[in-house]
Coordinates of C-alpha atoms and ligand atoms in Angstrom, one line a residue:
M25 CA 31.5 -230.8 72.1
K26 CA 31.8 -234.4 73.1
R27 CA 31.8 -233.5 76.7
F28 CA 28.4 -231.7 76.3
I29 CA 26.8 -234.6 74.6
L30 CA 27.9 -237.1 77.3
S31 CA 26.8 -234.9 80.2
A32 CA 23.5 -234.1 78.5
F33 CA 22.9 -237.9 78.2
L34 CA 23.6 -238.4 81.9
A35 CA 21.3 -235.5 82.8
A36 CA 18.5 -237.1 80.7
A37 CA 19.1 -240.5 82.3
S38 CA 18.8 -239.1 85.8
L39 CA 15.5 -237.4 84.9
T40 CA 13.8 -240.7 84.2
S41 CA 14.2 -242.2 87.7
F42 CA 11.3 -240.6 89.3
G43 CA 9.8 -243.8 90.7
Q44 CA 6.1 -244.3 91.5
S45 CA 4.4 -241.1 91.1
I46 CA 0.8 -240.2 92.1
I47 CA -0.7 -236.8 92.8
P48 CA -2.2 -236.4 95.3
Q49 CA 0.2 -238.5 97.4
P50 CA -1.6 -241.6 98.8
V51 CA -1.9 -242.3 102.5
S52 CA 0.5 -245.2 102.1
L53 CA 2.5 -246.6 99.2
Q54 CA 4.9 -249.5 99.4
Q55 CA 7.0 -250.4 96.4
G56 CA 7.4 -254.1 95.6
S57 CA 9.7 -255.9 93.2
G58 CA 9.1 -256.5 89.5
K59 CA 6.4 -254.9 87.4
F60 CA 3.2 -255.6 85.7
Q61 CA 3.5 -255.5 81.9
F62 CA 0.6 -254.9 79.6
T63 CA 0.5 -257.3 76.7
N64 CA -2.1 -257.9 74.0
Q65 CA -3.4 -260.7 76.2
T66 CA -4.0 -258.5 79.3
Q67 CA -7.7 -258.6 80.4
V68 CA -9.8 -256.4 82.6
V69 CA -11.9 -258.2 85.1
A70 CA -15.2 -256.4 85.9
S71 CA -18.2 -258.2 87.3
T72 CA -20.6 -255.4 88.4
P73 CA -22.1 -252.7 86.1
E74 CA -20.0 -250.0 87.8
A75 CA -16.8 -252.0 87.5
K76 CA -17.6 -252.5 83.8
R77 CA -18.1 -248.8 83.4
L78 CA -14.7 -248.2 85.0
A79 CA -13.1 -250.8 82.8
G80 CA -14.5 -248.8 79.9
L81 CA -12.9 -245.6 81.2
L82 CA -9.6 -247.4 81.6
N83 CA -9.8 -248.6 78.0
Q84 CA -10.6 -245.0 76.8
Y85 CA -7.5 -243.8 78.6
L86 CA -5.3 -246.6 77.3
K87 CA -6.6 -246.1 73.8
K88 CA -5.6 -242.4 73.8
R89 CA -2.3 -243.1 75.4
T90 CA -1.1 -246.3 73.8
G91 CA -3.6 -246.9 70.9
A92 CA -4.6 -250.3 72.4
E93 CA -7.7 -251.5 74.4
L94 CA -8.1 -254.5 76.8
K95 CA -10.6 -257.2 76.7
I96 CA -13.2 -256.9 79.5
V97 CA -14.2 -260.2 81.2
S98 CA -16.1 -261.1 84.3
K99 CA -13.9 -263.8 85.8
A100 CA -10.2 -263.5 86.6
P101 CA -7.8 -265.6 84.5
A102 CA -4.7 -267.1 86.2
S103 CA -2.6 -264.0 85.6
N104 CA -2.1 -261.0 83.4
Y105 CA -5.2 -259.1 84.4
I106 CA -6.4 -255.9 86.0
A107 CA -9.3 -256.4 88.3
F108 CA -11.9 -254.1 89.8
I109 CA -13.0 -255.6 93.1
E110 CA -16.0 -254.4 95.1
K111 CA -14.9 -254.1 98.7
T112 CA -16.8 -252.5 101.6
G113 CA -15.6 -251.3 105.0
L114 CA -12.9 -249.0 103.7
P115 CA -12.8 -245.3 104.7
A116 CA -15.2 -243.1 102.6
E117 CA -13.9 -242.7 99.1
G118 CA -11.0 -245.0 100.0
Y119 CA -9.4 -247.8 97.9
E120 CA -6.7 -250.3 98.0
L121 CA -4.4 -251.1 95.1
K122 CA -2.0 -254.0 94.6
A123 CA 0.2 -254.3 91.5
T124 CA 2.4 -257.4 91.1
P125 CA 4.0 -258.9 88.0
Q126 CA 0.9 -261.1 87.8
S127 CA -2.0 -258.7 88.2
V128 CA -3.3 -255.3 89.3
Q129 CA -6.1 -255.4 91.8
I130 CA -8.1 -252.3 92.6
S131 CA -10.5 -252.7 95.6
G132 CA -13.1 -250.3 96.8
K133 CA -16.6 -249.1 96.4
D134 CA -18.2 -246.2 94.4
A135 CA -15.9 -243.2 94.4
G136 CA -13.2 -245.4 96.1
L137 CA -13.0 -247.8 93.1
F138 CA -13.0 -244.8 90.8
Y139 CA -10.0 -243.2 92.6
G140 CA -8.2 -246.5 92.5
L141 CA -8.6 -246.4 88.8
Q142 CA -7.2 -242.8 88.7
S143 CA -4.2 -244.0 90.6
V144 CA -3.7 -246.9 88.2
M145 CA -3.8 -244.5 85.3
Q146 CA -1.1 -242.3 86.9
L147 CA 1.1 -245.3 87.7
I148 CA 1.3 -246.5 84.1
T149 CA 4.6 -245.7 82.6
G150 CA 5.7 -246.1 79.0
D151 CA 3.3 -245.4 76.1
A152 CA 4.6 -248.0 73.6
K153 CA 5.1 -250.7 76.3
P154 CA 3.0 -249.8 79.2
E155 CA 3.8 -251.2 82.6
I156 CA 3.1 -250.6 86.3
A157 CA 5.9 -251.1 88.8
S158 CA 4.8 -253.4 91.7
V159 CA 3.2 -251.5 94.5
T160 CA 0.8 -251.8 97.4
I161 CA -1.3 -248.7 98.2
E162 CA -3.9 -247.9 100.8
D163 CA -5.6 -244.6 100.3
H164 CA -8.4 -242.3 101.3
P165 CA -8.9 -238.5 101.4
R166 CA -8.2 -236.1 104.3
F167 CA -11.3 -234.0 103.4
G168 CA -14.7 -234.8 101.9
Y169 CA -15.0 -231.5 100.0
R170 CA -12.2 -231.0 97.5
G171 CA -13.1 -228.2 95.2
L172 CA -12.2 -226.0 92.3
M173 CA -14.3 -223.0 91.3
M174 CA -14.6 -221.6 87.8
D175 CA -16.1 -218.1 87.2
V176 CA -17.9 -218.0 83.9
G177 CA -19.6 -214.7 84.6
R178 CA -16.7 -212.5 83.8
H179 CA -15.7 -214.7 80.9
Y180 CA -17.7 -217.5 79.3
M181 CA -15.7 -220.7 79.1
P182 CA -16.6 -223.3 76.4
L183 CA -18.3 -226.5 77.3
S184 CA -15.5 -228.5 75.8
F185 CA -13.0 -226.9 78.2
I186 CA -15.3 -227.4 81.2
K187 CA -15.5 -231.1 80.4
Q188 CA -11.7 -231.2 80.0
M189 CA -11.3 -229.6 83.4
I190 CA -13.7 -232.1 84.9
D191 CA -11.5 -234.9 83.5
E192 CA -8.4 -233.2 85.0
M193 CA -10.2 -232.7 88.4
A194 CA -11.1 -236.4 88.5
M195 CA -7.5 -237.4 87.9
L196 CA -6.5 -235.2 90.8
K197 CA -9.3 -236.7 93.0
F198 CA -11.3 -233.4 93.3
N199 CA -15.0 -234.0 93.9
R200 CA -16.7 -230.6 93.8
F201 CA -16.9 -228.3 90.8
H202 CA -18.2 -224.9 91.9
W203 CA -19.6 -223.3 88.8
H204 CA -20.0 -219.5 89.3
L205 CA -22.8 -218.8 86.8
T206 CA -24.1 -215.3 87.4
E207 CA -22.3 -212.0 87.8
D208 CA -22.6 -208.2 87.2
Q209 CA -20.9 -208.8 83.8
G210 CA -23.0 -211.7 82.6
W211 CA -25.8 -214.2 83.5
R212 CA -24.7 -217.5 82.0
L213 CA -27.5 -220.0 82.7
E214 CA -30.7 -220.3 80.7
I215 CA -33.8 -219.9 82.9
K216 CA -37.0 -220.8 81.0
K217 CA -39.3 -218.6 83.0
Y218 CA -37.1 -215.5 82.6
P219 CA -35.7 -215.6 79.0
K220 CA -34.4 -212.1 79.3
L221 CA -31.8 -213.2 81.8
T222 CA -29.8 -214.7 78.9
Q223 CA -31.3 -212.6 76.0
V224 CA -30.2 -209.4 77.8
G225 CA -28.2 -210.5 80.8
A226 CA -25.7 -212.7 79.0
Y227 CA -24.3 -210.0 76.9
R228 CA -22.3 -206.9 77.7
D229 CA -21.6 -204.0 75.2
E230 CA -17.9 -204.2 75.6
T231 CA -15.1 -205.0 78.0
L232 CA -12.5 -203.0 79.8
I233 CA -9.1 -203.2 78.3
G234 CA -6.2 -204.3 80.5
A235 CA -6.2 -204.0 84.3
Y236 CA -8.8 -202.2 86.3
G237 CA -7.5 -198.7 86.9
D238 CA -4.3 -198.9 85.0
R239 CA -5.5 -196.5 82.3
M240 CA -7.2 -193.2 83.0
P241 CA -9.5 -192.5 81.3
Q242 CA -10.4 -196.2 81.1
Q243 CA -10.4 -197.8 77.6
F244 CA -12.8 -200.4 76.3
D245 CA -12.5 -202.8 73.4
G246 CA -15.9 -201.9 71.8
I247 CA -16.7 -205.5 71.2
K248 CA -20.0 -207.0 72.3
Y249 CA -19.3 -210.0 74.5
G250 CA -21.3 -212.9 75.9
G251 CA -22.7 -216.3 75.9
F252 CA -24.6 -218.7 78.1
Y253 CA -25.2 -222.4 78.8
T254 CA -28.6 -223.9 77.8
Q255 CA -30.2 -226.0 80.5
D256 CA -29.4 -229.1 78.3
E257 CA -25.8 -228.1 78.3
A258 CA -25.7 -227.6 82.0
R259 CA -27.3 -231.0 82.5
E260 CA -24.7 -232.5 80.2
V261 CA -22.0 -231.0 82.5
V262 CA -23.8 -232.4 85.6
K263 CA -24.0 -235.9 84.1
Y264 CA -20.4 -235.8 82.8
A265 CA -19.2 -234.7 86.2
A266 CA -21.3 -237.3 88.1
E267 CA -19.8 -240.0 86.0
R268 CA -16.5 -238.9 87.4
H269 CA -17.7 -238.6 91.0
I270 CA -17.8 -234.8 90.9
T271 CA -20.8 -232.8 92.2
V272 CA -21.4 -229.6 90.3
I273 CA -22.4 -226.9 92.8
P274 CA -24.0 -224.0 90.9
E275 CA -23.7 -220.5 92.3
I276 CA -26.5 -218.0 91.7
E277 CA -25.2 -214.7 93.2
L278 CA -27.4 -212.7 95.5
P279 CA -28.1 -210.1 96.7
G280 CA -25.0 -208.5 95.1
H281 CA -23.2 -209.1 91.9
A282 CA -26.6 -209.0 90.3
T283 CA -26.6 -206.2 87.7
A284 CA -26.8 -208.5 84.7
A285 CA -30.1 -209.8 86.2
L286 CA -31.3 -206.2 86.9
A287 CA -30.4 -205.2 83.3
A288 CA -32.9 -207.9 82.2
Y289 CA -35.5 -207.3 84.9
P290 CA -35.1 -203.7 86.3
E291 CA -38.1 -204.1 88.5
L292 CA -36.0 -206.2 90.8
G293 CA -33.8 -203.2 91.8
C294 CA -34.3 -200.5 94.4
T295 CA -34.2 -197.8 91.8
P296 CA -36.1 -197.7 88.5
G297 CA -32.9 -198.2 86.5
P298 CA -32.1 -198.7 83.6
F299 CA -29.3 -201.0 84.5
K300 CA -26.6 -202.4 82.2
V301 CA -24.7 -205.5 82.1
Q302 CA -21.4 -204.2 83.5
T303 CA -18.4 -203.6 81.3
T304 CA -15.9 -203.0 84.2
W305 CA -14.8 -205.2 87.1
G306 CA -15.1 -204.6 90.8
V307 CA -18.1 -204.3 93.0
H308 CA -21.2 -202.6 91.6
K309 CA -23.8 -200.8 93.7
D310 CA -27.0 -202.0 92.1
V311 CA -28.1 -205.1 93.9
F312 CA -31.4 -207.1 94.3
C313 CA -34.0 -205.2 96.3
P314 CA -35.5 -207.3 99.0
K315 CA -39.1 -206.9 97.6
E316 CA -41.6 -209.7 97.5
E317 CA -41.4 -209.8 93.7
T318 CA -37.6 -210.3 94.0
F319 CA -38.0 -213.3 96.3
Q320 CA -40.7 -214.7 94.0
F321 CA -38.2 -214.3 91.1
L322 CA -35.3 -215.9 92.9
E323 CA -37.5 -218.8 94.1
N324 CA -38.6 -219.4 90.5
V325 CA -35.0 -219.2 89.3
L326 CA -33.7 -221.5 92.1
T327 CA -36.5 -224.0 91.3
E328 CA -35.2 -224.4 87.8
V329 CA -31.6 -224.4 89.1
M330 CA -32.5 -227.3 91.5
D331 CA -34.1 -229.2 88.7
I332 CA -30.8 -229.0 86.7
F333 CA -28.4 -229.5 89.6
P334 CA -29.0 -232.4 92.0
S335 CA -26.3 -231.1 94.3
P336 CA -27.3 -231.1 98.0
Y337 CA -25.7 -227.7 98.1
I338 CA -26.6 -224.6 96.2
H339 CA -24.2 -221.7 96.5
I340 CA -26.0 -218.4 96.9
G341 CA -23.0 -216.0 96.8
G342 CA -23.7 -213.4 99.5
D343 CA -20.3 -211.6 99.1
E344 CA -19.6 -208.0 98.4
C345 CA -23.1 -206.6 98.5
P346 CA -22.8 -202.8 98.9
K347 CA -25.6 -201.4 101.0
D348 CA -25.9 -198.0 99.3
R349 CA -29.1 -198.6 97.5
W350 CA -30.7 -200.2 100.6
K351 CA -29.7 -197.2 102.6
E352 CA -31.3 -194.8 100.1
S353 CA -34.5 -196.9 99.7
E354 CA -37.6 -196.0 101.7
F355 CA -38.9 -199.5 101.1
C356 CA -35.7 -201.1 102.6
Q357 CA -35.7 -198.7 105.6
N358 CA -39.3 -199.6 106.3
L359 CA -38.5 -203.3 106.0
I360 CA -35.7 -203.0 108.5
K361 CA -38.1 -201.4 111.0
K362 CA -40.9 -203.9 110.2
E363 CA -38.7 -206.9 110.6
N364 CA -37.0 -205.4 113.6
L365 CA -33.6 -205.7 112.0
K366 CA -30.5 -203.8 113.3
D367 CA -29.3 -202.3 110.0
E368 CA -28.6 -203.1 106.4
H369 CA -26.4 -206.0 107.5
G370 CA -29.4 -207.3 109.3
L371 CA -31.3 -206.9 106.0
Q372 CA -28.7 -208.9 104.2
S373 CA -29.0 -211.6 106.8
Y374 CA -32.8 -211.5 106.4
F375 CA -32.4 -211.9 102.6
I376 CA -30.1 -214.9 103.0
R377 CA -32.3 -216.5 105.7
R378 CA -35.3 -216.3 103.4
I379 CA -33.5 -217.9 100.5
E380 CA -32.1 -220.6 102.9
K381 CA -35.6 -221.3 104.2
F382 CA -36.9 -221.8 100.7
L383 CA -34.0 -224.1 99.6
N384 CA -34.1 -226.0 102.9
S385 CA -37.8 -226.6 102.3
K386 CA -36.8 -228.3 99.0
G387 CA -34.2 -230.5 100.8
R388 CA -31.2 -228.4 99.8
N389 CA -28.6 -226.5 101.8
I390 CA -26.9 -223.3 101.1
I391 CA -23.2 -222.4 100.9
G392 CA -22.4 -218.7 101.0
W393 CA -19.2 -216.5 101.0
D394 CA -18.2 -215.4 104.5
E395 CA -20.1 -212.1 104.3
I396 CA -23.2 -214.2 105.2
L397 CA -21.9 -214.1 108.8
E398 CA -22.6 -210.3 108.9
G399 CA -25.9 -209.6 110.5
G400 CA -26.1 -213.2 111.7
L401 CA -25.7 -216.6 110.0
A402 CA -28.6 -218.4 108.5
P403 CA -29.3 -221.5 110.7
N404 CA -28.0 -224.3 108.4
A405 CA -25.6 -222.4 106.2
T406 CA -22.1 -223.7 105.2
V407 CA -19.6 -220.8 105.0
M408 CA -17.0 -220.5 102.3
S409 CA -14.2 -218.5 103.9
W410 CA -12.5 -216.3 101.4
R411 CA -11.4 -213.1 103.2
G412 CA -8.7 -215.1 105.0
E413 CA -9.7 -217.8 107.5
E414 CA -11.4 -215.6 110.0
G415 CA -14.9 -216.1 108.7
G416 CA -14.4 -219.9 108.6
I417 CA -13.0 -219.9 112.2
A418 CA -16.0 -217.8 113.4
A419 CA -18.5 -220.1 111.6
A420 CA -16.9 -223.3 112.9
K421 CA -17.0 -221.9 116.4
E422 CA -20.8 -221.4 115.8
N423 CA -20.9 -225.1 114.8
H424 CA -21.4 -224.3 111.1
D425 CA -19.7 -226.3 108.4
V426 CA -16.9 -224.5 106.5
I427 CA -15.1 -224.7 103.2
M428 CA -11.8 -223.0 103.5
S429 CA -10.9 -220.9 100.4
P430 CA -8.8 -218.0 101.8
N431 CA -7.6 -215.5 99.2
G432 CA -4.0 -215.6 100.6
Y433 CA -3.5 -219.3 99.7
V434 CA -6.0 -220.5 97.1
Y435 CA -6.9 -217.5 94.9
I436 CA -5.4 -218.8 91.8
D437 CA -6.3 -215.7 89.8
H438 CA -3.2 -214.1 91.5
Y439 CA 0.2 -213.8 89.9
Q440 CA 2.5 -216.8 90.0
S441 CA 5.8 -214.9 90.2
K442 CA 6.9 -211.5 91.5
D443 CA 8.1 -210.5 88.1
R444 CA 4.7 -209.4 86.8
K445 CA 6.1 -208.2 83.5
Q446 CA 6.9 -211.7 82.5
E447 CA 3.5 -213.1 83.5
P448 CA 0.2 -212.7 81.7
L449 CA -2.0 -210.0 83.2
A450 CA -3.6 -211.0 86.5
I451 CA -5.8 -209.3 89.1
G452 CA -2.8 -208.8 91.5
G453 CA -1.4 -210.6 94.5
F454 CA 1.4 -213.2 94.5
L455 CA 0.5 -216.9 94.9
P456 CA 3.4 -219.2 94.0
L457 CA 2.9 -223.0 93.9
E458 CA 4.7 -223.4 97.2
K459 CA 2.3 -221.2 99.1
V460 CA -0.7 -223.2 97.8
Y461 CA 1.1 -226.4 98.8
S462 CA 1.8 -225.0 102.3
Y463 CA -1.8 -224.4 103.1
N464 CA -3.4 -226.3 106.0
P465 CA -7.2 -225.8 106.1
T466 CA -7.6 -226.7 109.8
P467 CA -6.7 -223.5 111.8
K468 CA -5.0 -223.9 115.2
E469 CA -7.5 -221.5 116.7
L470 CA -10.1 -224.3 116.5
T471 CA -10.5 -227.2 118.9
A472 CA -10.3 -230.7 117.5
E473 CA -14.1 -230.9 117.7
Q474 CA -14.5 -227.5 115.9
Q475 CA -12.0 -228.6 113.2
K476 CA -14.5 -231.3 112.2
H477 CA -16.6 -228.5 110.7
I478 CA -13.9 -227.8 108.2
K479 CA -15.3 -230.0 105.5
G480 CA -12.6 -229.1 102.9
V481 CA -10.9 -226.7 100.7
Q482 CA -11.3 -225.0 97.4
A483 CA -9.3 -222.9 95.0
N484 CA -11.1 -220.2 93.0
L485 CA -10.5 -218.9 89.5
W486 CA -12.1 -215.5 89.0
T487 CA -11.9 -214.6 85.3
E488 CA -11.8 -210.9 85.0
Y489 CA -8.5 -211.1 83.3
I490 CA -8.9 -214.7 81.9
P491 CA -10.7 -214.6 78.6
T492 CA -9.4 -217.9 77.2
A493 CA -9.2 -221.5 78.2
G494 CA -5.5 -221.4 77.6
K495 CA -5.0 -218.7 80.2
A496 CA -7.3 -220.5 82.6
Q497 CA -5.2 -223.6 82.3
Y498 CA -2.1 -221.5 82.9
M499 CA -3.6 -220.2 86.2
Y500 CA -5.0 -223.6 87.3
F501 CA -1.9 -225.7 86.6
P502 CA 0.2 -226.6 88.4
R503 CA -1.4 -224.9 91.4
A504 CA -4.4 -227.3 91.2
M505 CA -1.9 -230.2 91.8
A506 CA -0.7 -228.5 94.9
L507 CA -4.3 -228.0 96.1
A508 CA -5.1 -231.6 95.3
E509 CA -2.5 -232.7 97.8
V510 CA -3.7 -230.1 100.4
A511 CA -7.2 -231.6 100.0
W512 CA -6.4 -235.3 99.9
S513 CA -3.1 -236.2 101.5
P514 CA -2.5 -236.6 105.2
L515 CA -0.2 -233.9 106.6
N516 CA 2.6 -236.4 107.4
R517 CA 2.8 -237.4 103.7
K518 CA 3.2 -233.8 102.4
D519 CA 6.7 -232.7 101.3
F520 CA 7.0 -229.8 98.9
T521 CA 10.5 -230.7 97.7
E522 CA 9.6 -234.3 96.9
F523 CA 6.3 -233.1 95.3
S524 CA 7.8 -230.4 93.1
E525 CA 11.0 -232.1 92.2
Q526 CA 9.9 -235.8 91.8
R527 CA 6.2 -236.2 91.1
L528 CA 5.2 -232.9 89.6
P529 CA 7.7 -233.1 86.7
V530 CA 6.2 -236.5 85.7
Y531 CA 2.7 -235.2 86.1
L532 CA 3.3 -232.1 84.0
R533 CA 4.8 -234.0 81.2
K534 CA 1.7 -236.2 81.0
L535 CA -0.5 -233.1 81.2
E536 CA 1.4 -231.7 78.2
K537 CA 0.8 -234.9 76.3
R538 CA -2.9 -234.5 77.0
N539 CA -2.6 -231.1 75.2
L540 CA -3.2 -229.1 78.3
Y541 CA -1.3 -225.8 78.9
F542 CA 0.3 -224.9 82.3
R543 CA 2.8 -222.5 83.8
V544 CA 6.2 -224.1 83.4
P545 CA 8.0 -223.8 86.7
D546 CA 11.5 -222.3 87.0
A547 CA 14.4 -224.7 86.8
I548 CA 14.7 -226.7 90.0
G549 CA 17.7 -225.5 91.9
M550 CA 17.6 -222.0 90.6
P551 CA 18.3 -219.8 93.7
K552 CA 15.1 -218.1 95.0
E553 CA 17.2 -215.1 96.0
D554 CA 17.6 -212.2 93.6
T555 CA 21.2 -211.8 94.7
L556 CA 23.8 -214.2 96.1
R557 CA 27.1 -213.1 97.5
G558 CA 30.4 -215.0 97.2
S559 CA 33.3 -215.8 94.9
Q560 CA 32.6 -219.4 94.0
F561 CA 29.3 -220.9 93.0
T562 CA 28.1 -224.2 91.8
I563 CA 24.5 -224.2 90.6
N564 CA 22.9 -227.6 90.3
L565 CA 19.7 -227.5 88.2
K566 CA 17.0 -230.0 87.3
A567 CA 14.1 -229.9 84.8
P568 CA 10.8 -229.1 86.4
V569 CA 9.0 -231.0 83.6
E570 CA 10.2 -234.5 82.6
G571 CA 12.2 -234.3 79.4
A572 CA 12.4 -230.4 79.5
K573 CA 15.6 -228.6 78.6
I574 CA 17.2 -225.7 80.6
Y575 CA 19.1 -223.0 78.8
Y576 CA 21.1 -220.3 80.5
T577 CA 23.2 -217.2 80.0
I578 CA 25.8 -215.4 82.1
D579 CA 26.1 -212.4 79.8
G580 CA 23.0 -210.6 80.8
Y581 CA 21.1 -211.5 77.6
M582 CA 18.0 -213.6 77.3
P583 CA 18.5 -217.4 77.5
S584 CA 16.9 -219.4 74.7
E585 CA 17.5 -222.5 72.6
A586 CA 20.3 -220.4 71.1
T587 CA 22.2 -220.1 74.3
Y588 CA 24.0 -222.7 76.6
P589 CA 22.0 -225.9 77.2
Y590 CA 22.4 -226.9 80.8
S591 CA 24.1 -230.3 81.0
K592 CA 26.0 -230.3 84.3
P593 CA 26.3 -228.1 87.4
I594 CA 27.3 -224.6 86.5
S595 CA 30.6 -223.6 88.2
L596 CA 31.2 -219.9 88.3
T597 CA 34.1 -218.0 89.8
I598 CA 33.3 -214.3 90.4
P599 CA 36.4 -212.1 90.7
Q600 CA 36.6 -209.5 93.4
N601 CA 34.3 -206.5 92.7
R602 CA 32.5 -208.2 89.8
R603 CA 29.1 -209.7 89.3
V604 CA 27.4 -212.1 86.9
D605 CA 23.7 -212.4 86.1
L606 CA 22.8 -216.0 85.8
K607 CA 19.6 -216.3 83.7
T608 CA 17.7 -219.6 83.0
I609 CA 14.7 -220.6 81.0
V610 CA 13.0 -224.0 80.8
V611 CA 11.6 -225.3 77.5
T612 CA 9.4 -228.4 77.6
P613 CA 9.4 -231.2 75.0
A614 CA 6.3 -229.6 73.5
G615 CA 8.0 -226.2 73.4
H616 CA 6.3 -224.5 76.3
R617 CA 8.5 -222.0 78.0
S618 CA 9.0 -220.8 81.5
I619 CA 9.6 -217.2 82.4
V620 CA 13.3 -216.1 82.6
S621 CA 14.6 -216.5 86.0
T622 CA 17.6 -214.4 87.1
T623 CA 20.0 -214.5 90.0
T624 CA 22.8 -212.0 90.4
L625 CA 26.0 -213.5 91.8
V626 CA 28.1 -210.8 93.4
N627 CA 31.6 -210.7 94.8
G628 CA 32.5 -207.5 96.7
T629 CA 31.2 -204.2 95.4
P630 CA 31.0 -204.1 91.6
M631 CA 30.8 -200.9 89.7
P632 CA 27.3 -200.0 88.5
D633 CA 26.5 -201.0 84.9
K634 CA 27.4 -198.4 82.3
Q635 CA 24.8 -198.2 79.5
P636 CA 26.6 -198.8 76.2
K637 CA 26.3 -196.0 73.7
K638 CA 23.9 -196.8 71.0
Ligands
ACM704 C1 -15.0 -213.3 96.4 O1 -13.9 -213.4 96.0 N1 -15.6 -212.1 96.2 C2 -15.8 -214.3 97.0

């Protein structure tokens, strides 16, 4: 018993020595000696209105974390202060940070100063006695577009959660929130000229139960579902995000993924309808018909959208538009002839070009999913490459700007482990943290000049199977931290082992203290292999969340708080022709649990298991 207590203490002590810990990893960070300690005399020096605003944000953060606030002054005292210093000439969005025992100085301009503050907040250790270890940082982002997408069409997400996500995005130095507002299953933005878009289009009769296609006949929950954001609420999100240097990019899907709009205004379809707000997932065949009245409608909608969202970019979708209705429509076939278009892909291109022309005439640019390449790109479009990188590569070669968002690397609606039975229902795929982290958005196929068109990277959360904020958080975190580093940190500063074993555990514990949910990673050091062969094993484990405990079994039963607590390397001798299943689980200080991870240790050729008689 004594031995356990001692080694548990040693394990806990080794967990606290993580050092300076910022996600995303800065361009350069040099540790100094000593530390800056907050006292009740510590002051914040802020002389410009923006610096004063940031000082207020720092105080809000400190108040939540430590219960104390600092006095804001405009002139620096001799020592014991944190200063926001306006400095020009740094790289875009860049900042410098110097912490010594005497002061903490954050220098930069606009977003740069804001990101310096984010780094300071991450560097503070200790809640009761906050301090910052001495450090010198120079930092700026690798990409100008660092995005996360949230689909609120399939499931409506509450405003409070959206704001919470914007706070988390800011902390990770993301600067684009792509808000996917319209879908076959729901139109979520109030449009004053077309009230039926939300009166009708925001509600579906019911929702498919479970995974698409896993039950035949399909089953439905029989519950009316819906919701939408008023224009005032959307403006509130825009303002909240802007205060955190995040641009909200609205997406209004066209010409496909539009049945909720058609349910409200059937005259915009190619057939008389009626159409219904969809209750199943997937791609639906009823799409906008390229009639004059459709363009009039979309221009009116987009006029209101532009009034709410000052973003220079409006996302117009463009993906997954089936051509069935256009093929069957005499009107569309005549239009193809009249406009001298090649086929229905040409018609899609015509559709997007018209919308682009309208938005360009109002001083805005379009972003579209990579299908907008088919039939020819609109002249000024930015392409969001999601079906792999090919679309992005093709667009960059045509000198178009690109946001990389390939489904193999950044579709965070995919499963986080291969053991799907232990994970909440997801759409499919397998996207572990390491794979997100490994992503490099500048493909080798492009020349250095063409790579300049890769403006950045974005992860997407489609919400077919994500009805709650808790599940959304489980899917976002910790993969969003990996993406933050892909988007911000220079390649030579990326190191998955160091990220996942040193900085992420610290970050996740803070996330937990902020009452956010996340997927608890497996114990660090648990073999990735399902089976390891040998007779002698020493398994060295570390907690993936600061302060978390690891429990294990070797008897094939489920690990839990009732089984062995991990306190020192597990040494196992496997006799000839035997095997042992090592199972671990991680439980965080707040009680969040990882899935159970299993590795079978095999020596020789064991007999197969016999099922015990019940
Ligand atoms: C997409 O995932 N359909 C853009």
